[in-house]
Amino acid sequence: FFCGSNAVLRREALMELGILGYVTATEKAVTDGLRRARGIVRKAVRRASRPAEQAALGQMSAAINDALARIGNGEPIGEVTYRLRARITELSRLVVAGDLVQIGADLDELGLAEVGVAAQTPELVASLAGDELSPLNALDSVRQTLDALDIGRSGEAQALLPMATISVTEDMATAMRLHANGWRSVYHNEVLADGLAPEGLDASLTQRLRWGQGTVQVLLKENPLFLRGLSLPQRLMYFSTMWSYVSGFATVVYLVAPVLFLVFGVLPVNSYAAPFFLRFLPFMVANQLLFVIASRGLPTWRGQQYTLALFPLWIQSCVTAAANVFGGAPLNFAVTPKVGTRARRWDLRRIRWQVVTAAVLVVAVVAGAVRLALQQAEVVGTLVNIGWVGFDLVALGVLVGAVRYRGYTESEKEEK
C-alpha cells in the first residue's frame, strides 16, 4: 500500500524501478567521475616533467575517452571499467620498467650491477605497477580515475532504492517514474483502507505546503516534459499539476488589478469594453466548460476557492523549493500532524496575508464607491471591478470556515 497516494503498487514494479535506478545512478557516477578525471589528467600532462610520464598520461586520457564512448554506446559498465583498469595497469608497468632501467644504469655507474639486475625482476615490476605502489598513482588524476572505476563492492550489500528521493513528495515522483517505465495506473472505485487526515487549519496548510514544495522540486529536478518514457498526455498532465503552483504569482496580479482601478483609476487592460468582453467572455465560458467536462460532474468550486485563497502558500512553495534546488537551502520534511490537530482558538497567523488582502479589497470597494459618487470614476468599469472584488472575497471566504472548524468529533461519527 502506497501511503499518501492511496495506491496499491505491484511489488515487481517497485523492484524494477529500484534496479533501473541503481543502474542509472551507477552509470552516472562512473561517467561523471571519468569526466572529472579526464580534465585533471589533461592538466597533469601539461605539468608532467618526464617524457615517459607525459606519454603515459596522454595515453591514459585517450583510454578514458574510449571508455566514455563505450559507455555511451551502451556497453556494460563492468566490462568497460575492467578494460580501463587493465590499460592503466599496463601504462603503469611501462613507466615502472623504464624507471627500473634508469635505476639499473645508475647502479652500474656506481658499481652495484648485481643489485640493479635483481631490481628488474618481473615480479617486482608487477608489484610496483599495482594500484597502491604505482608511480602514476601518486597523481591525483590517476587516483580519481581509479576511484571512479570502483563500482564493484562484493563485501557489502547494494542498496536498491525504488522510492524517489528527489522530492519531499516522494509518492508523486515515484509514480511518475513508474509511468515512465511503462506501468499503467488504474482507478479502483472501492475503499481498501481508511486513513487519517488533518483536522485543523494549521495541519492542513502544513500538508499543502509540503505538496507544493515537493511538486515544484520534481518540476525543477525531473521535468516531465523531458522525462524519457512518458506519453504526451502524461507529460502534459504531470506538467499541468506542477505548473499550477505558479498560479500564486498570477493571483497577486488578479487581486491587485481591481484595487488599482477602484482606488487610483488605473485600468488593468487598455481596451474598450466591447472588444475586451468579446474576447474575455468566450475564454471564461470555455474555461468553465472544460472544468465541467474534466470533472465529470464532480463539484470543482471548492477547489477553485482554495486555489485562489491559498496564493501565499503557493508562492512560498515555489520560492522555498527553488532555493533548495538551486541554492541548497534546507527544506525540512514537514510531517502532517494526524492527531491532536484540533484548534482551540482562532489562529490567524497562518492566513495573515489573506486577512490583509481581504481588508485591502474592502477598502478598495469603499474608495471606488466614493469616487463613483463624486463622478471621478467610470460607471461600467467601477461596477465590473466591484463585482471582481466580490468574487475574490467569496473565494477568500472559504478560509473563514476553515479557521472556525474545530475538528471531527465522535458525535459526528456516530451520526453518520
mmCIF file of C-alpha atoms in Angstrom:
data_model
loop_
_atom_site.group_PDB
_atom_site.id
_atom_site.type_symbol
_atom_site.label_atom_id
_atom_site.label_comp_id
_atom_site.label_asym_id
_atom_site.label_seq_id
_atom_site.Cartn_x
_atom_site.Cartn_y
_atom_site.Cartn_z
ATOM 1 C CA PHE A 1 0.000 0.000 0.000
ATOM 2 C CA PHE A 2 1.447 3.322 -1.132
ATOM 3 C CA CYS A 3 0.666 5.556 1.846
ATOM 4 C CA GLY A 4 -0.029 9.154 0.925
ATOM 5 C CA SER A 5 -1.247 8.416 -2.586
ATOM 6 C CA ASN A 6 -3.904 5.884 -1.600
ATOM 7 C CA ALA A 7 -2.480 3.499 -4.159
ATOM 8 C CA VAL A 8 -1.650 -0.195 -4.231
ATOM 9 C CA LEU A 9 1.573 -0.959 -6.106
ATOM 10 C CA ARG A 10 2.807 -4.168 -7.668
ATOM 11 C CA ARG A 11 5.949 -5.409 -5.962
ATOM 12 C CA GLU A 12 7.730 -6.192 -9.224
ATOM 13 C CA ALA A 13 7.086 -2.649 -10.440
ATOM 14 C CA LEU A 14 8.965 -1.228 -7.469
ATOM 15 C CA MET A 15 11.758 -3.795 -7.775
ATOM 16 C CA GLU A 16 12.177 -2.977 -11.456
ATOM 17 C CA LEU A 17 12.264 0.718 -10.623
ATOM 18 C CA GLY A 18 14.881 0.125 -7.931
ATOM 19 C CA ILE A 19 17.147 -1.927 -10.195
ATOM 20 C CA LEU A 20 16.871 0.513 -13.085
ATOM 21 C CA GLY A 21 17.509 3.392 -10.718
ATOM 22 C CA TYR A 22 20.611 1.675 -9.341
ATOM 23 C CA VAL A 23 21.982 1.023 -12.830
ATOM 24 C CA THR A 24 21.262 4.584 -13.930
ATOM 25 C CA ALA A 25 22.863 6.044 -10.808
ATOM 26 C CA THR A 26 25.930 3.813 -11.230
ATOM 27 C CA GLU A 27 26.325 4.813 -14.867
ATOM 28 C CA LYS A 28 26.019 8.484 -13.973
ATOM 29 C CA ALA A 29 28.514 8.168 -11.112
ATOM 30 C CA VAL A 30 31.065 6.424 -13.336
ATOM 31 C CA THR A 31 30.697 8.808 -16.280
ATOM 32 C CA ASP A 32 30.812 11.878 -14.037
ATOM 33 C CA GLY A 33 33.911 10.553 -12.288
ATOM 34 C CA LEU A 34 35.625 9.759 -15.576
ATOM 35 C CA ARG A 35 34.861 13.205 -16.983
ATOM 36 C CA ARG A 36 36.348 14.849 -13.909
ATOM 37 C CA ALA A 37 39.396 12.593 -14.051
ATOM 38 C CA ARG A 38 39.852 13.297 -17.773
ATOM 39 C CA GLY A 39 40.040 17.009 -17.124
ATOM 40 C CA ILE A 40 42.593 16.564 -14.344
ATOM 41 C CA VAL A 41 44.684 14.149 -16.453
ATOM 42 C CA ARG A 42 44.852 16.709 -19.250
ATOM 43 C CA LYS A 43 46.152 19.300 -16.801
ATOM 44 C CA ALA A 44 48.633 16.779 -15.369
ATOM 45 C CA VAL A 45 50.031 16.111 -18.872
ATOM 46 C CA ARG A 46 50.998 19.757 -19.192
ATOM 47 C CA ARG A 47 52.652 19.765 -15.754
ATOM 48 C CA ALA A 48 54.500 16.435 -16.065
ATOM 49 C CA SER A 49 58.287 16.842 -16.083
ATOM 50 C CA ARG A 50 59.376 13.481 -17.529
ATOM 51 C CA PRO A 51 58.655 12.426 -21.143
ATOM 52 C CA ALA A 52 57.661 8.914 -20.068
ATOM 53 C CA GLU A 53 55.154 10.285 -17.585
ATOM 54 C CA GLN A 54 53.748 12.679 -20.190
ATOM 55 C CA ALA A 55 53.316 9.861 -22.684
ATOM 56 C CA ALA A 56 51.619 7.600 -20.125
ATOM 57 C CA LEU A 57 49.205 10.318 -19.022
ATOM 58 C CA GLY A 58 48.399 11.173 -22.643
ATOM 59 C CA GLN A 59 47.568 7.543 -23.373
ATOM 60 C CA MET A 60 45.505 7.400 -20.173
ATOM 61 C CA SER A 61 43.472 10.396 -21.347
ATOM 62 C CA ALA A 62 42.821 8.609 -24.638
ATOM 63 C CA ALA A 63 41.795 5.455 -22.746
ATOM 64 C CA ILE A 64 39.323 7.448 -20.634
ATOM 65 C CA ASN A 65 37.814 8.963 -23.796
ATOM 66 C CA ASP A 66 37.426 5.484 -25.252
ATOM 67 C CA ALA A 67 35.751 4.237 -22.045
ATOM 68 C CA LEU A 68 33.263 7.121 -22.053
ATOM 69 C CA ALA A 69 32.429 6.430 -25.689
ATOM 70 C CA ARG A 70 31.840 2.739 -24.981
ATOM 71 C CA ILE A 71 29.568 3.505 -22.017
ATOM 72 C CA GLY A 72 27.669 5.972 -24.194
ATOM 73 C CA ASN A 73 27.159 3.221 -26.778
ATOM 74 C CA GLY A 74 25.554 1.001 -24.159
ATOM 75 C CA GLU A 75 28.373 -1.426 -23.421
ATOM 76 C CA PRO A 76 28.310 -2.993 -19.926
ATOM 77 C CA ILE A 77 29.936 -0.690 -17.400
ATOM 78 C CA GLY A 78 31.723 -3.556 -15.661
ATOM 79 C CA GLU A 79 33.470 -4.681 -18.848
ATOM 80 C CA VAL A 80 34.431 -1.145 -19.836
ATOM 81 C CA THR A 81 35.875 -0.288 -16.435
ATOM 82 C CA TYR A 82 37.722 -3.612 -16.273
ATOM 83 C CA ARG A 83 39.458 -2.895 -19.586
ATOM 84 C CA LEU A 84 40.280 0.648 -18.496
ATOM 85 C CA ARG A 85 41.806 -0.593 -15.242
ATOM 86 C CA ALA A 86 43.888 -3.091 -17.204
ATOM 87 C CA ARG A 87 45.048 -0.330 -19.528
ATOM 88 C CA ILE A 88 46.057 1.890 -16.590
ATOM 89 C CA THR A 89 47.999 -1.027 -15.066
ATOM 90 C CA GLU A 90 49.755 -1.633 -18.385
ATOM 91 C CA LEU A 91 50.742 2.025 -18.670
ATOM 92 C CA SER A 92 51.982 1.923 -15.097
ATOM 93 C CA ARG A 93 54.154 -1.106 -15.853
ATOM 94 C CA LEU A 94 55.747 0.696 -18.772
ATOM 95 C CA VAL A 95 56.627 3.642 -16.548
ATOM 96 C CA VAL A 96 57.949 1.342 -13.797
ATOM 97 C CA ALA A 97 60.015 -0.684 -16.255
ATOM 98 C CA GLY A 98 61.526 2.483 -17.670
ATOM 99 C CA ASP A 99 62.329 3.755 -14.186
ATOM 100 C CA LEU A 100 63.982 0.459 -13.241
ATOM 101 C CA VAL A 101 66.091 0.529 -16.378
ATOM 102 C CA GLN A 102 67.268 4.002 -15.440
ATOM 103 C CA ILE A 103 67.915 2.845 -11.873
ATOM 104 C CA GLY A 104 69.912 -0.097 -13.218
ATOM 105 C CA ALA A 105 72.017 2.210 -15.336
ATOM 106 C CA ASP A 106 72.688 4.429 -12.354
ATOM 107 C CA LEU A 107 73.680 1.400 -10.257
ATOM 108 C CA ASP A 108 76.057 0.229 -12.991
ATOM 109 C CA GLU A 109 77.840 3.534 -12.798
ATOM 110 C CA LEU A 110 78.139 3.076 -9.045
ATOM 111 C CA GLY A 111 79.490 -0.451 -9.407
ATOM 112 C CA LEU A 112 76.375 -2.083 -7.970
ATOM 113 C CA ALA A 113 75.269 -4.012 -11.046
ATOM 114 C CA GLU A 114 74.153 -7.072 -9.045
ATOM 115 C CA VAL A 115 71.548 -5.003 -7.199
ATOM 116 C CA GLY A 116 70.389 -3.497 -10.485
ATOM 117 C CA VAL A 117 69.722 -6.914 -12.054
ATOM 118 C CA ALA A 118 67.694 -8.027 -9.032
ATOM 119 C CA ALA A 119 65.621 -4.844 -9.128
ATOM 120 C CA GLN A 120 64.368 -5.593 -12.636
ATOM 121 C CA THR A 121 62.643 -8.926 -11.937
ATOM 122 C CA PRO A 122 59.106 -9.261 -13.447
ATOM 123 C CA GLU A 123 57.611 -9.835 -10.018
ATOM 124 C CA LEU A 124 58.950 -6.522 -8.733
ATOM 125 C CA VAL A 125 57.771 -4.668 -11.845
ATOM 126 C CA ALA A 126 54.264 -6.105 -11.432
ATOM 127 C CA SER A 127 54.249 -5.239 -7.729
ATOM 128 C CA LEU A 128 55.376 -1.654 -8.284
ATOM 129 C CA ALA A 129 52.855 -1.218 -11.099
ATOM 130 C CA GLY A 130 49.912 -2.177 -8.872
ATOM 131 C CA ASP A 131 47.238 0.297 -7.781
ATOM 132 C CA GLU A 132 48.876 1.032 -4.432
ATOM 133 C CA LEU A 133 52.558 1.357 -5.435
ATOM 134 C CA SER A 134 52.290 2.679 -8.990
ATOM 135 C CA PRO A 135 54.281 5.878 -9.565
ATOM 136 C CA LEU A 136 51.316 7.152 -11.599
ATOM 137 C CA ASN A 137 49.085 6.621 -8.597
ATOM 138 C CA ALA A 138 50.897 9.448 -6.835
ATOM 139 C CA LEU A 139 48.983 11.804 -9.149
ATOM 140 C CA ASP A 140 45.537 12.948 -8.023
ATOM 141 C CA SER A 141 44.298 12.453 -11.579
ATOM 142 C CA VAL A 142 45.040 8.733 -11.516
ATOM 143 C CA ARG A 143 43.637 8.270 -8.021
ATOM 144 C CA GLN A 144 40.347 9.909 -9.042
ATOM 145 C CA THR A 145 40.200 7.746 -12.158
ATOM 146 C CA LEU A 146 40.635 4.575 -10.119
ATOM 147 C CA ASP A 147 38.041 5.738 -7.580
ATOM 148 C CA ALA A 148 35.569 6.349 -10.398
ATOM 149 C CA LEU A 149 36.056 2.769 -11.580
ATOM 150 C CA ASP A 150 35.487 1.240 -8.127
ATOM 151 C CA ILE A 151 31.874 0.148 -8.657
ATOM 152 C CA GLY A 152 32.108 -3.453 -7.518
ATOM 153 C CA ARG A 153 31.762 -3.932 -3.772
ATOM 154 C CA SER A 154 31.272 -7.639 -3.225
ATOM 155 C CA GLY A 155 31.783 -7.266 0.509
ATOM 156 C CA GLU A 156 28.722 -5.125 1.156
ATOM 157 C CA ALA A 157 25.030 -5.109 0.324
ATOM 158 C CA GLN A 158 23.921 -2.982 -2.606
ATOM 159 C CA ALA A 159 21.121 -0.577 -1.737
ATOM 160 C CA LEU A 160 18.201 -0.653 -4.181
ATOM 161 C CA LEU A 161 16.038 2.399 -3.587
ATOM 162 C CA PRO A 162 12.830 2.236 -5.646
ATOM 163 C CA MET A 163 11.329 5.240 -3.888
ATOM 164 C CA ALA A 164 12.280 8.547 -5.485
ATOM 165 C CA THR A 165 14.193 10.719 -3.031
ATOM 166 C CA ILE A 166 14.490 13.843 -5.178
ATOM 167 C CA SER A 167 11.455 15.432 -3.545
ATOM 168 C CA VAL A 168 9.550 15.623 -0.259
ATOM 169 C CA THR A 169 6.540 14.329 -2.222
ATOM 170 C CA GLU A 170 8.167 11.003 -2.903
ATOM 171 C CA ASP A 171 4.884 9.367 -3.900
ATOM 172 C CA MET A 172 4.344 11.659 -6.890
ATOM 173 C CA ALA A 173 7.968 11.438 -8.042
ATOM 174 C CA THR A 174 7.896 7.635 -7.767
ATOM 175 C CA ALA A 175 4.585 7.379 -9.620
ATOM 176 C CA MET A 176 5.957 9.484 -12.468
ATOM 177 C CA ARG A 177 8.976 7.208 -12.784
ATOM 178 C CA LEU A 178 6.731 4.140 -12.774
ATOM 179 C CA HIS A 179 4.689 5.635 -15.607
ATOM 180 C CA ALA A 180 7.928 6.407 -17.455
ATOM 181 C CA ASN A 181 8.881 2.715 -17.132
ATOM 182 C CA GLY A 182 5.664 1.738 -18.907
ATOM 183 C CA TRP A 183 3.439 0.818 -15.953
ATOM 184 C CA ARG A 184 -0.202 1.879 -16.038
ATOM 185 C CA SER A 185 -2.333 3.212 -13.195
ATOM 186 C CA VAL A 186 -5.989 2.212 -12.902
ATOM 187 C CA TYR A 187 -8.614 3.870 -10.727
ATOM 188 C CA HIS A 188 -10.283 1.369 -8.402
ATOM 189 C CA ASN A 189 -13.535 2.736 -7.014
ATOM 190 C CA GLU A 190 -13.528 0.862 -3.721
ATOM 191 C CA VAL A 191 -12.363 1.765 -0.221
ATOM 192 C CA LEU A 192 -9.455 -0.551 0.583
ATOM 193 C CA ALA A 193 -8.052 1.264 3.608
ATOM 194 C CA ASP A 194 -9.080 4.046 5.950
ATOM 195 C CA GLY A 195 -6.544 6.761 6.654
ATOM 196 C CA LEU A 196 -6.200 9.826 8.829
ATOM 197 C CA ALA A 197 -6.384 13.380 7.549
ATOM 198 C CA PRO A 198 -5.526 16.735 9.148
ATOM 199 C CA GLU A 199 -8.344 18.043 11.323
ATOM 200 C CA GLY A 200 -7.243 21.661 11.673
ATOM 201 C CA LEU A 201 -6.241 24.583 9.502
ATOM 202 C CA ASP A 202 -2.603 24.612 10.610
ATOM 203 C CA ALA A 203 -2.124 20.911 9.876
ATOM 204 C CA SER A 204 -3.928 21.208 6.557
ATOM 205 C CA LEU A 205 -1.774 24.137 5.432
ATOM 206 C CA THR A 206 1.355 22.265 6.518
ATOM 207 C CA GLN A 207 0.307 19.360 4.328
ATOM 208 C CA ARG A 208 -0.415 21.568 1.318
ATOM 209 C CA LEU A 209 2.876 23.403 1.748
ATOM 210 C CA ARG A 210 4.744 20.107 1.569
ATOM 211 C CA TRP A 211 2.744 19.092 -1.508
ATOM 212 C CA GLY A 212 3.611 22.363 -3.204
ATOM 213 C CA GLN A 213 7.292 22.255 -2.280
ATOM 214 C CA GLY A 214 7.678 18.659 -3.369
ATOM 215 C CA THR A 215 5.837 19.149 -6.640
ATOM 216 C CA VAL A 216 7.977 22.144 -7.585
ATOM 217 C CA GLN A 217 11.095 20.160 -6.615
ATOM 218 C CA VAL A 218 10.112 17.442 -9.086
ATOM 219 C CA LEU A 219 9.460 20.062 -11.779
ATOM 220 C CA LEU A 220 12.908 21.595 -11.324
ATOM 221 C CA LYS A 221 14.827 18.325 -10.935
ATOM 222 C CA GLU A 222 12.980 15.937 -13.255
ATOM 223 C CA ASN A 223 10.785 17.925 -15.641
ATOM 224 C CA PRO A 224 8.088 15.579 -17.005
ATOM 225 C CA LEU A 225 8.254 17.283 -20.406
ATOM 226 C CA PHE A 226 11.733 15.796 -20.878
ATOM 227 C CA LEU A 227 11.423 12.514 -18.950
ATOM 228 C CA ARG A 228 12.013 9.628 -21.321
ATOM 229 C CA GLY A 229 9.214 7.052 -21.401
ATOM 230 C CA LEU A 230 6.205 9.239 -20.603
ATOM 231 C CA SER A 231 3.457 9.567 -23.193
ATOM 232 C CA LEU A 232 2.397 13.007 -24.408
ATOM 233 C CA PRO A 233 -0.801 13.069 -22.280
ATOM 234 C CA GLN A 234 1.204 12.011 -19.217
ATOM 235 C CA ARG A 235 3.781 14.727 -19.838
ATOM 236 C CA LEU A 236 1.084 17.374 -20.167
ATOM 237 C CA MET A 237 -0.901 16.262 -17.108
ATOM 238 C CA TYR A 238 2.129 15.993 -14.832
ATOM 239 C CA PHE A 239 3.391 19.357 -16.060
ATOM 240 C CA SER A 240 -0.052 20.895 -15.538
ATOM 241 C CA THR A 241 -0.092 19.703 -11.938
ATOM 242 C CA MET A 242 3.382 21.076 -11.267
ATOM 243 C CA TRP A 243 2.816 24.335 -13.129
ATOM 244 C CA SER A 244 -0.390 25.004 -11.195
ATOM 245 C CA TYR A 245 1.587 26.110 -8.134
ATOM 246 C CA VAL A 246 2.968 29.067 -10.100
ATOM 247 C CA SER A 247 -0.608 30.398 -10.117
ATOM 248 C CA GLY A 248 0.158 32.040 -6.771
ATOM 249 C CA PHE A 249 2.110 34.759 -8.565
ATOM 250 C CA ALA A 250 -0.686 35.288 -11.114
ATOM 251 C CA THR A 251 -3.222 35.529 -8.282
ATOM 252 C CA VAL A 252 -1.344 38.510 -6.861
ATOM 253 C CA VAL A 253 -1.910 40.350 -10.140
ATOM 254 C CA TYR A 254 -5.514 39.176 -10.188
ATOM 255 C CA LEU A 255 -6.086 40.633 -6.705
ATOM 256 C CA VAL A 256 -4.133 43.865 -7.200
ATOM 257 C CA ALA A 257 -5.729 44.852 -10.528
ATOM 258 C CA PRO A 258 -9.201 45.829 -9.201
ATOM 259 C CA VAL A 259 -7.625 47.645 -6.245
ATOM 260 C CA LEU A 260 -5.563 49.809 -8.586
ATOM 261 C CA PHE A 261 -8.643 50.728 -10.622
ATOM 262 C CA LEU A 262 -11.017 51.391 -7.724
ATOM 263 C CA VAL A 263 -8.515 53.439 -5.718
ATOM 264 C CA PHE A 264 -6.390 55.127 -8.388
ATOM 265 C CA GLY A 265 -8.379 54.683 -11.599
ATOM 266 C CA VAL A 266 -5.584 52.678 -13.246
ATOM 267 C CA LEU A 267 -7.015 50.404 -15.942
ATOM 268 C CA PRO A 268 -5.757 46.797 -15.770
ATOM 269 C CA VAL A 269 -6.368 46.423 -19.514
ATOM 270 C CA ASN A 270 -6.019 49.216 -22.046
ATOM 271 C CA SER A 271 -9.019 48.376 -24.225
ATOM 272 C CA TYR A 272 -12.567 49.422 -24.953
ATOM 273 C CA ALA A 273 -15.258 47.476 -23.117
ATOM 274 C CA ALA A 274 -16.877 45.796 -26.126
ATOM 275 C CA PRO A 275 -13.686 44.374 -27.715
ATOM 276 C CA PHE A 276 -12.439 43.262 -24.303
ATOM 277 C CA PHE A 277 -15.599 41.367 -23.345
ATOM 278 C CA LEU A 278 -15.863 39.845 -26.822
ATOM 279 C CA ARG A 279 -12.544 38.151 -26.096
ATOM 280 C CA PHE A 280 -12.800 37.646 -22.344
ATOM 281 C CA LEU A 281 -16.280 36.105 -22.063
ATOM 282 C CA PRO A 282 -15.703 33.264 -24.590
ATOM 283 C CA PHE A 283 -12.471 32.424 -22.783
ATOM 284 C CA MET A 284 -14.181 32.279 -19.379
ATOM 285 C CA VAL A 285 -17.100 30.227 -20.712
ATOM 286 C CA ALA A 286 -14.742 27.752 -22.388
ATOM 287 C CA ASN A 287 -12.657 27.587 -19.209
ATOM 288 C CA GLN A 288 -15.642 26.696 -17.035
ATOM 289 C CA LEU A 289 -16.947 24.182 -19.581
ATOM 290 C CA LEU A 290 -13.587 22.432 -19.512
ATOM 291 C CA PHE A 291 -13.850 22.228 -15.718
ATOM 292 C CA VAL A 292 -17.270 20.595 -16.040
ATOM 293 C CA ILE A 293 -16.097 18.126 -18.682
ATOM 294 C CA ALA A 294 -12.858 17.205 -16.907
ATOM 295 C CA SER A 295 -14.535 16.771 -13.515
ATOM 296 C CA ARG A 296 -17.288 14.553 -14.957
ATOM 297 C CA GLY A 297 -19.938 16.169 -12.823
ATOM 298 C CA LEU A 298 -17.940 16.399 -9.597
ATOM 299 C CA PRO A 299 -18.059 19.832 -7.904
ATOM 300 C CA THR A 300 -14.993 21.996 -8.550
ATOM 301 C CA TRP A 301 -15.972 25.278 -6.900
ATOM 302 C CA ARG A 302 -14.320 24.458 -3.588
ATOM 303 C CA GLY A 303 -11.095 23.653 -5.385
ATOM 304 C CA GLN A 304 -11.218 26.956 -7.252
ATOM 305 C CA GLN A 305 -11.728 28.762 -3.953
ATOM 306 C CA TYR A 306 -8.682 27.147 -2.364
ATOM 307 C CA THR A 307 -6.595 27.755 -5.485
ATOM 308 C CA LEU A 308 -7.148 31.491 -5.104
ATOM 309 C CA ALA A 309 -7.282 31.699 -1.309
ATOM 310 C CA LEU A 310 -4.003 29.858 -0.704
ATOM 311 C CA PHE A 311 -1.924 32.010 -3.051
ATOM 312 C CA PRO A 312 0.660 32.905 -0.316
ATOM 313 C CA LEU A 313 1.214 29.202 0.292
ATOM 314 C CA TRP A 314 1.788 28.524 -3.413
ATOM 315 C CA ILE A 315 4.285 31.389 -3.624
ATOM 316 C CA GLN A 316 6.098 30.094 -0.537
ATOM 317 C CA SER A 317 6.208 26.624 -2.081
ATOM 318 C CA CYS A 318 7.801 27.892 -5.297
ATOM 319 C CA VAL A 319 10.320 30.162 -3.581
ATOM 320 C CA THR A 320 11.488 27.643 -0.963
ATOM 321 C CA ALA A 321 11.659 24.763 -3.441
ATOM 322 C CA ALA A 322 13.686 26.852 -5.899
ATOM 323 C CA ALA A 323 16.024 27.939 -3.093
ATOM 324 C CA ASN A 324 16.505 24.286 -2.168
ATOM 325 C CA VAL A 325 17.188 23.072 -5.703
ATOM 326 C CA PHE A 326 19.373 25.930 -6.921
ATOM 327 C CA GLY A 327 20.841 27.256 -3.683
ATOM 328 C CA GLY A 328 20.984 24.190 -1.454
ATOM 329 C CA ALA A 329 18.769 25.794 1.193
ATOM 330 C CA PRO A 330 17.447 23.189 3.652
ATOM 331 C CA LEU A 331 13.887 22.057 3.084
ATOM 332 C CA ASN A 332 12.617 20.192 6.107
ATOM 333 C CA PHE A 333 10.126 17.382 5.627
ATOM 334 C CA ALA A 334 7.014 18.794 7.264
ATOM 335 C CA VAL A 335 5.103 15.783 8.537
ATOM 336 C CA THR A 336 1.364 16.353 8.558
ATOM 337 C CA PRO A 337 0.026 16.029 12.123
ATOM 338 C CA LYS A 338 -2.590 13.281 12.303
ATOM 339 C CA VAL A 339 -3.585 13.572 15.951
ATOM 340 C CA GLY A 340 -4.163 16.485 18.252
ATOM 341 C CA THR A 341 -4.721 18.912 15.375
ATOM 342 C CA ARG A 342 -7.932 20.498 16.621
ATOM 343 C CA ALA A 343 -7.544 24.210 17.155
ATOM 344 C CA ARG A 344 -8.764 25.575 20.499
ATOM 345 C CA ARG A 345 -8.965 29.163 19.311
ATOM 346 C CA TRP A 346 -8.818 31.224 16.185
ATOM 347 C CA ASP A 347 -5.272 31.368 14.863
ATOM 348 C CA LEU A 348 -4.918 33.887 12.053
ATOM 349 C CA ARG A 349 -1.132 33.802 11.790
ATOM 350 C CA ARG A 350 -1.121 31.223 9.004
ATOM 351 C CA ILE A 351 -3.590 33.259 6.931
ATOM 352 C CA ARG A 352 -2.444 36.762 7.809
ATOM 353 C CA TRP A 353 -1.746 37.632 4.170
ATOM 354 C CA GLN A 354 -5.263 36.590 3.191
ATOM 355 C CA VAL A 355 -6.703 38.718 6.021
ATOM 356 C CA VAL A 356 -4.694 41.732 4.852
ATOM 357 C CA THR A 357 -5.783 41.098 1.264
ATOM 358 C CA ALA A 358 -9.461 40.928 2.227
ATOM 359 C CA ALA A 359 -9.159 44.176 4.186
ATOM 360 C CA VAL A 360 -7.497 45.932 1.246
ATOM 361 C CA LEU A 361 -10.226 44.697 -1.107
ATOM 362 C CA VAL A 362 -12.973 46.031 1.177
ATOM 363 C CA VAL A 363 -11.233 49.400 1.425
ATOM 364 C CA ALA A 364 -10.893 49.442 -2.371
ATOM 365 C CA VAL A 365 -14.654 48.908 -2.787
ATOM 366 C CA VAL A 366 -15.382 51.814 -0.447
ATOM 367 C CA ALA A 367 -12.881 54.006 -2.297
ATOM 368 C CA GLY A 368 -14.388 53.034 -5.637
ATOM 369 C CA ALA A 369 -17.901 53.841 -4.434
ATOM 370 C CA VAL A 370 -16.755 57.248 -3.177
ATOM 371 C CA ARG A 371 -15.001 58.034 -6.455
ATOM 372 C CA LEU A 372 -18.120 56.975 -8.366
ATOM 373 C CA ALA A 373 -20.346 59.189 -6.196
ATOM 374 C CA LEU A 374 -18.001 62.102 -6.835
ATOM 375 C CA GLN A 375 -18.153 61.335 -10.571
ATOM 376 C CA GLN A 376 -14.421 60.692 -10.648
ATOM 377 C CA ALA A 377 -14.748 57.135 -11.978
ATOM 378 C CA GLU A 378 -16.346 55.423 -14.961
ATOM 379 C CA VAL A 379 -19.599 53.630 -14.075
ATOM 380 C CA VAL A 380 -19.229 50.371 -16.009
ATOM 381 C CA GLY A 381 -15.585 49.909 -15.044
ATOM 382 C CA THR A 382 -16.334 50.562 -11.377
ATOM 383 C CA LEU A 383 -19.231 48.087 -11.295
ATOM 384 C CA VAL A 384 -17.203 45.419 -13.082
ATOM 385 C CA ASN A 385 -14.293 45.800 -10.661
ATOM 386 C CA ILE A 386 -16.602 45.775 -7.631
ATOM 387 C CA GLY A 387 -18.026 42.501 -8.944
ATOM 388 C CA TRP A 388 -14.470 41.305 -9.439
ATOM 389 C CA VAL A 389 -13.662 42.131 -5.808
ATOM 390 C CA GLY A 390 -16.844 40.382 -4.703
ATOM 391 C CA PHE A 391 -15.702 37.195 -6.425
ATOM 392 C CA ASP A 392 -12.300 37.476 -4.733
ATOM 393 C CA LEU A 393 -13.884 37.926 -1.303
ATOM 394 C CA VAL A 394 -16.172 34.936 -1.813
ATOM 395 C CA ALA A 395 -13.157 32.823 -2.760
ATOM 396 C CA LEU A 396 -11.174 34.045 0.244
ATOM 397 C CA GLY A 397 -14.209 33.393 2.433
ATOM 398 C CA VAL A 398 -13.559 29.665 2.270
ATOM 399 C CA LEU A 399 -10.884 30.226 4.921
ATOM 400 C CA VAL A 400 -13.461 31.549 7.406
ATOM 401 C CA GLY A 401 -14.994 28.119 7.781
ATOM 402 C CA ALA A 402 -11.543 26.555 7.898
ATOM 403 C CA VAL A 403 -10.471 28.820 10.771
ATOM 404 C CA ARG A 404 -13.660 28.160 12.715
ATOM 405 C CA TYR A 405 -13.533 24.391 12.249
ATOM 406 C CA ARG A 406 -12.585 22.557 15.433
ATOM 407 C CA GLY A 407 -12.092 19.068 14.103
ATOM 408 C CA TYR A 408 -14.059 15.900 13.521
ATOM 409 C CA THR A 409 -15.911 14.858 16.681
ATOM 410 C CA GLU A 410 -17.137 11.489 17.853
ATOM 411 C CA SER A 411 -20.727 12.750 17.766
ATOM 412 C CA GLU A 412 -20.387 13.463 14.042
ATOM 413 C CA LYS A 413 -19.071 9.957 13.520
ATOM 414 C CA GLU A 414 -21.987 8.423 15.419
ATOM 415 C CA GLU A 415 -24.489 10.453 13.389
ATOM 416 C CA LYS A 416 -23.064 9.021 10.189
#
